[in-house]
Amino acid sequence: MSQHPIPVLLYEIIQDLRARHRERAPLIGVAGAQGSGKSYHCRLLAMANQPRYAHFSLDDVYRSRTYREELATETHPLFITRGPPGTHDLELASQTIERIRRADPSVRLPRFDKLKDDIVPANDWPPFPGPAEAIIFDGWCLGADSLDAASLDALVNALERNEDVTGVWRETVAYELRANYQPFFLTFDALVYLQAPSWEIVRTWRGQQEEAARGRPLTPEENAALDRFVMHYERITRAMLDGRHRAKWIVHLDEARNVTRIEER
C-alpha cells in the first residue's frame, strides 16, 4: 500500500465502507481541478490493490467527436470542446459501475483517446477481471453543486464574453449539471475533493501536464490555445474552489500539490 496521504485516505474510506456495507463494492469519487493529481492518486491506489479495485474516470466517458459535433451544431459551438457537463456519457459510466458490481465477466473499462479526440473502440477497452472490492472514479467536476441561475449573467472570462454572447452555452451547461449530473453524483458512497490553492495555479498545473505529455515546452500558440481551453472549466472550478460541492473530505494542496491538511465536513 502506498504511503502517499491521498491513497491512504481513500483506502481508509473504502475499508470503512466495506465494513458497513458488505453486500456491494463501495463507489468512491475523487474530484479536483485539472492537474490536481486525482487520476494519478487513484491509479496508485488501484495498482496497489490489483485486481480488486476498479478505476476509471469521467475523462474515459467523453462523448464521441461525432456526438459533440452534432451538439455544437444544434445547441452551441462551444460544445465541440470536451470537458464541461453535457459532453460525458453518464449512462455508460453508470452501466459500467453496475456491471462491475454484479461481477459481469465481460465488463470492460471505457477509454477515450485524447490525441484523436474520440472514443477508443470498445473492443480495445481493458477488461476488468473482478470481483471488485471497490470502484474508484475520478472527475474534475464530480460532486459540483448546481450553478445558481442568477450567477450566469456575471461573465467570468473572455470565452464567455466573446463566444457565448447569448448565454446559451452557460445555460445548457448549468441545466446538464443540475438535471443529469446531480443524480449521478448521488450514487456515490463517498466523495473526496482535492482543493487547489487558487484558480491561477490550475492553469499552471494544466500547462505542466501538457509539457510532460509532449516532452517539451509549449509554443506561444499552444499556450494561447491552452488559455482558451481552461476557460471552459473556469466557472465550475471557481465555484468548487469556493466550497460549492458535496464532497465530505477536502484535501487541501499547496502549489506543489503537497497535502497541507485534510478536512472532513
Short mmCIF file of C-alpha atoms in Angstrom, two decimals:
data_model
loop_
_atom_site.label_atom_id
_atom_site.label_comp_id
_atom_site.label_asym_id
_atom_site.label_seq_id
_atom_site.Cartn_x
_atom_site.Cartn_y
_atom_site.Cartn_z
CA MET A 1 0.00 0.00 0.00
CA SER A 2 1.39 3.41 -1.00
CA GLN A 3 2.12 5.83 1.82
CA HIS A 4 1.02 8.88 -0.15
CA PRO A 5 -1.57 10.66 2.04
CA ILE A 6 -4.31 10.71 -0.61
CA PRO A 7 -4.30 6.98 -1.50
CA VAL A 8 -4.08 6.19 2.21
CA LEU A 9 -7.16 8.35 2.88
CA LEU A 10 -9.06 6.68 0.03
CA TYR A 11 -8.06 3.23 1.28
CA GLU A 12 -9.28 4.02 4.78
CA ILE A 13 -12.60 5.33 3.44
CA ILE A 14 -13.03 2.18 1.36
CA GLN A 15 -12.27 -0.12 4.29
CA ASP A 16 -14.78 1.71 6.48
CA LEU A 17 -17.48 1.48 3.81
CA ARG A 18 -16.78 -2.19 3.14
CA ALA A 19 -17.14 -2.95 6.85
CA ARG A 20 -20.53 -1.24 6.94
CA HIS A 21 -21.86 -2.37 3.54
CA ARG A 22 -20.58 -5.85 2.81
CA GLU A 23 -23.25 -6.52 0.19
CA ARG A 24 -21.65 -4.42 -2.58
CA ALA A 25 -18.45 -2.76 -3.68
CA PRO A 26 -18.35 0.87 -2.49
CA LEU A 27 -18.19 3.60 -5.14
CA ILE A 28 -15.66 6.33 -4.29
CA GLY A 29 -15.43 9.59 -6.21
CA VAL A 30 -12.35 11.80 -6.33
CA ALA A 31 -12.76 15.34 -7.65
CA GLY A 32 -10.32 18.16 -8.22
CA ALA A 33 -9.33 20.81 -10.70
CA GLN A 34 -7.27 19.95 -13.76
CA GLY A 35 -3.74 18.98 -12.84
CA SER A 36 -4.51 18.38 -9.15
CA GLY A 37 -3.36 14.75 -9.35
CA LYS A 38 -6.68 12.99 -8.86
CA SER A 39 -6.17 10.38 -11.61
CA TYR A 40 -2.57 9.82 -10.51
CA HIS A 41 -3.51 9.06 -6.92
CA CYS A 42 -6.44 6.87 -7.95
CA ARG A 43 -4.13 4.87 -10.22
CA LEU A 44 -1.65 4.43 -7.36
CA LEU A 45 -4.38 3.01 -5.16
CA ALA A 46 -5.81 0.76 -7.87
CA MET A 47 -2.38 -0.58 -8.84
CA ALA A 48 -1.56 -1.34 -5.20
CA ASN A 49 -4.77 -3.34 -4.93
CA GLN A 50 -4.92 -5.13 -8.28
CA PRO A 51 -7.17 -6.71 -9.38
CA ARG A 52 -9.57 -5.95 -6.53
CA TYR A 53 -10.08 -2.23 -7.21
CA ALA A 54 -11.65 -0.99 -10.45
CA HIS A 55 -10.68 2.50 -11.56
CA PHE A 56 -11.90 4.67 -14.40
CA SER A 57 -12.60 8.32 -14.93
CA LEU A 58 -15.03 10.93 -16.17
CA ASP A 59 -12.41 11.52 -18.87
CA ASP A 60 -12.94 7.93 -20.05
CA VAL A 61 -16.61 8.50 -20.84
CA TYR A 62 -16.41 11.59 -23.02
CA ARG A 63 -18.95 11.70 -25.82
CA SER A 64 -17.70 10.88 -29.31
CA ARG A 65 -16.41 13.54 -31.66
CA THR A 66 -19.47 12.98 -33.89
CA TYR A 67 -21.85 13.43 -30.96
CA ARG A 68 -20.15 16.67 -29.92
CA GLU A 69 -20.14 17.97 -33.48
CA GLU A 70 -23.90 17.47 -33.60
CA LEU A 71 -24.30 19.10 -30.18
CA ALA A 72 -22.17 22.03 -31.34
CA THR A 73 -24.33 22.45 -34.45
CA GLU A 74 -27.68 22.06 -32.72
CA THR A 75 -27.02 23.78 -29.38
CA HIS A 76 -23.84 25.89 -29.27
CA PRO A 77 -20.40 25.76 -30.98
CA LEU A 78 -18.54 25.61 -27.64
CA PHE A 79 -19.82 22.06 -27.10
CA ILE A 80 -17.27 20.78 -29.57
CA THR A 81 -14.79 21.04 -26.70
CA ARG A 82 -14.92 18.08 -24.33
CA GLY A 83 -15.00 18.58 -20.58
CA PRO A 84 -17.99 20.62 -19.41
CA PRO A 85 -21.25 18.98 -18.33
CA GLY A 86 -23.09 17.75 -21.40
CA THR A 87 -20.02 16.19 -23.01
CA HIS A 88 -19.94 12.96 -20.95
CA ASP A 89 -21.83 9.70 -21.39
CA LEU A 90 -23.08 9.29 -17.83
CA GLU A 91 -25.26 6.36 -18.83
CA LEU A 92 -22.15 4.48 -19.93
CA ALA A 93 -20.46 5.33 -16.63
CA SER A 94 -23.46 4.13 -14.62
CA GLN A 95 -23.84 0.94 -16.64
CA THR A 96 -20.15 0.13 -16.23
CA ILE A 97 -20.35 0.65 -12.46
CA GLU A 98 -23.43 -1.59 -12.26
CA ARG A 99 -21.77 -4.33 -14.32
CA ILE A 100 -18.64 -4.20 -12.16
CA ARG A 101 -20.77 -4.52 -9.03
CA ARG A 102 -22.56 -7.64 -10.31
CA ALA A 103 -19.24 -9.16 -11.41
CA ASP A 104 -20.15 -9.30 -15.10
CA PRO A 105 -17.26 -11.33 -16.60
CA SER A 106 -17.48 -9.43 -19.90
CA VAL A 107 -17.23 -5.91 -18.44
CA ARG A 108 -14.60 -3.60 -19.91
CA LEU A 109 -13.49 -0.19 -18.60
CA PRO A 110 -14.23 2.64 -21.08
CA ARG A 111 -11.36 4.56 -22.63
CA PHE A 112 -11.08 7.82 -24.60
CA ASP A 113 -8.19 8.83 -26.89
CA LYS A 114 -7.46 12.49 -26.17
CA LEU A 115 -4.99 12.80 -29.05
CA LYS A 116 -7.62 11.64 -31.54
CA ASP A 117 -10.35 13.40 -29.52
CA ASP A 118 -12.59 10.36 -29.85
CA ILE A 119 -13.70 7.19 -28.11
CA VAL A 120 -11.36 4.22 -28.20
CA PRO A 121 -13.09 1.27 -29.96
CA ALA A 122 -14.91 -0.81 -27.33
CA ASN A 123 -13.00 -3.97 -28.26
CA ASP A 124 -9.80 -2.19 -27.15
CA TRP A 125 -11.10 -1.25 -23.70
CA PRO A 126 -9.27 -3.14 -20.92
CA PRO A 127 -11.27 -5.94 -19.31
CA PHE A 128 -11.80 -5.88 -15.57
CA PRO A 129 -11.35 -9.39 -14.12
CA GLY A 130 -13.05 -8.69 -10.78
CA PRO A 131 -14.69 -9.31 -8.49
CA ALA A 132 -14.36 -5.74 -7.27
CA GLU A 133 -13.84 -4.80 -3.64
CA ALA A 134 -14.15 -1.11 -4.56
CA ILE A 135 -14.78 1.14 -7.53
CA ILE A 136 -12.79 4.38 -7.78
CA PHE A 137 -13.97 7.06 -10.18
CA ASP A 138 -12.34 10.47 -10.66
CA GLY A 139 -13.50 13.60 -12.45
CA TRP A 140 -12.85 17.32 -12.39
CA CYS A 141 -16.46 18.37 -11.66
CA LEU A 142 -17.51 15.32 -9.66
CA GLY A 143 -19.82 16.41 -6.86
CA ALA A 144 -20.14 20.02 -8.03
CA ASP A 145 -23.26 21.78 -6.81
CA SER A 146 -25.76 23.12 -9.32
CA LEU A 147 -24.97 26.60 -10.60
CA ASP A 148 -27.11 29.47 -9.38
CA ALA A 149 -29.09 30.65 -12.41
CA ALA A 150 -28.71 34.27 -11.35
CA SER A 151 -24.92 33.92 -11.37
CA LEU A 152 -24.80 33.06 -15.06
CA ASP A 153 -25.17 36.70 -16.06
CA ALA A 154 -21.82 37.60 -14.46
CA LEU A 155 -19.18 36.69 -17.07
CA VAL A 156 -16.05 35.04 -15.68
CA ASN A 157 -13.69 35.21 -18.68
CA ALA A 158 -13.13 36.21 -22.29
CA LEU A 159 -14.52 32.94 -23.62
CA GLU A 160 -17.92 33.60 -22.11
CA ARG A 161 -17.79 37.27 -23.07
CA ASN A 162 -16.79 36.76 -26.71
CA GLU A 163 -18.06 33.31 -27.66
CA ASP A 164 -21.21 32.88 -25.54
CA VAL A 165 -22.82 36.25 -26.07
CA THR A 166 -26.37 34.90 -25.75
CA GLY A 167 -25.56 32.74 -22.72
CA VAL A 168 -26.92 29.57 -24.36
CA TRP A 169 -23.77 27.55 -23.63
CA ARG A 170 -23.67 28.61 -19.95
CA GLU A 171 -27.37 27.90 -19.52
CA THR A 172 -27.11 24.48 -21.15
CA VAL A 173 -24.07 23.51 -19.06
CA ALA A 174 -25.95 24.63 -15.93
CA TYR A 175 -29.01 22.60 -16.97
CA GLU A 176 -26.91 19.48 -17.60
CA LEU A 177 -25.14 19.85 -14.24
CA ARG A 178 -28.45 20.23 -12.44
CA ALA A 179 -30.65 17.72 -14.28
CA ASN A 180 -28.29 14.91 -15.27
CA TYR A 181 -25.07 15.16 -13.24
CA GLN A 182 -26.60 15.68 -9.78
CA PRO A 183 -28.45 12.31 -9.86
CA PHE A 184 -25.19 10.63 -10.93
CA PHE A 185 -23.28 12.27 -8.08
CA LEU A 186 -25.85 10.97 -5.59
CA THR A 187 -24.96 7.36 -6.45
CA PHE A 188 -21.51 7.69 -4.84
CA ASP A 189 -20.87 6.29 -1.38
CA ALA A 190 -18.15 8.87 -0.68
CA LEU A 191 -16.68 11.90 -2.42
CA VAL A 192 -13.23 13.39 -1.86
CA TYR A 193 -12.19 16.79 -3.24
CA LEU A 194 -8.59 17.81 -3.90
CA GLN A 195 -8.58 21.55 -3.18
CA ALA A 196 -6.16 23.65 -5.21
CA PRO A 197 -4.89 26.84 -3.50
CA SER A 198 -6.21 29.09 -6.30
CA TRP A 199 -7.70 29.17 -9.79
CA GLU A 200 -4.46 30.63 -11.14
CA ILE A 201 -2.39 27.58 -10.15
CA VAL A 202 -4.82 25.35 -12.05
CA ARG A 203 -3.67 26.88 -15.34
CA THR A 204 -0.04 26.34 -14.30
CA TRP A 205 -0.69 22.69 -13.40
CA ARG A 206 -2.53 22.10 -16.67
CA GLY A 207 0.40 23.58 -18.60
CA GLN A 208 2.79 21.28 -16.75
CA GLN A 209 0.64 18.30 -17.75
CA GLU A 210 0.75 19.33 -21.41
CA GLU A 211 4.52 19.83 -21.38
CA ALA A 212 5.05 16.45 -19.72
CA ALA A 213 2.84 14.77 -22.33
CA ARG A 214 4.66 16.47 -25.23
CA GLY A 215 8.13 16.19 -23.72
CA ARG A 216 8.92 19.85 -24.46
CA PRO A 217 7.88 23.41 -23.55
CA LEU A 218 4.69 24.70 -25.14
CA THR A 219 4.91 27.15 -28.01
CA PRO A 220 3.22 30.58 -27.70
CA GLU A 221 0.39 29.30 -29.92
CA GLU A 222 -0.07 26.21 -27.77
CA ASN A 223 -0.11 28.32 -24.62
CA ALA A 224 -2.77 30.58 -26.14
CA ALA A 225 -4.87 27.54 -27.07
CA LEU A 226 -4.49 26.18 -23.54
CA ASP A 227 -5.53 29.53 -22.06
CA ARG A 228 -8.74 29.31 -24.07
CA PHE A 229 -9.27 25.64 -23.25
CA VAL A 230 -9.17 26.06 -19.46
CA MET A 231 -11.73 28.87 -19.69
CA HIS A 232 -14.32 26.18 -20.49
CA TYR A 233 -13.74 24.84 -16.95
CA GLU A 234 -13.33 28.09 -15.06
CA ARG A 235 -16.85 28.84 -13.84
CA ILE A 236 -17.48 25.46 -12.22
CA THR A 237 -13.90 25.13 -10.98
CA ARG A 238 -14.10 28.50 -9.21
CA ALA A 239 -17.42 27.51 -7.62
CA MET A 240 -15.92 24.27 -6.34
CA LEU A 241 -12.85 26.08 -5.00
CA ASP A 242 -15.31 28.26 -3.06
CA GLY A 243 -16.77 25.14 -1.45
CA ARG A 244 -19.81 24.61 -3.66
CA HIS A 245 -19.59 20.82 -3.87
CA ARG A 246 -20.88 17.81 -1.96
CA ALA A 247 -17.55 16.16 -1.01
CA LYS A 248 -17.26 15.10 2.62
CA TRP A 249 -13.46 15.06 2.62
CA ILE A 250 -11.42 18.03 1.37
CA VAL A 251 -7.71 17.50 0.80
CA HIS A 252 -6.01 20.91 0.78
CA LEU A 253 -3.00 21.17 -1.54
CA ASP A 254 -0.22 23.73 -1.83
CA GLU A 255 1.14 24.96 -5.17
CA ALA A 256 3.49 21.95 -5.36
CA ARG A 257 0.48 19.63 -4.83
CA ASN A 258 1.66 18.67 -1.36
CA VAL A 259 -1.10 17.88 1.13
CA THR A 260 -1.27 20.61 3.77
CA ARG A 261 -4.31 19.31 5.66
CA ILE A 262 -7.33 17.05 5.30
CA GLU A 263 -10.70 18.43 6.30
CA GLU A 264 -13.80 16.35 6.99
CA ARG A 265 -17.10 18.17 6.88
#
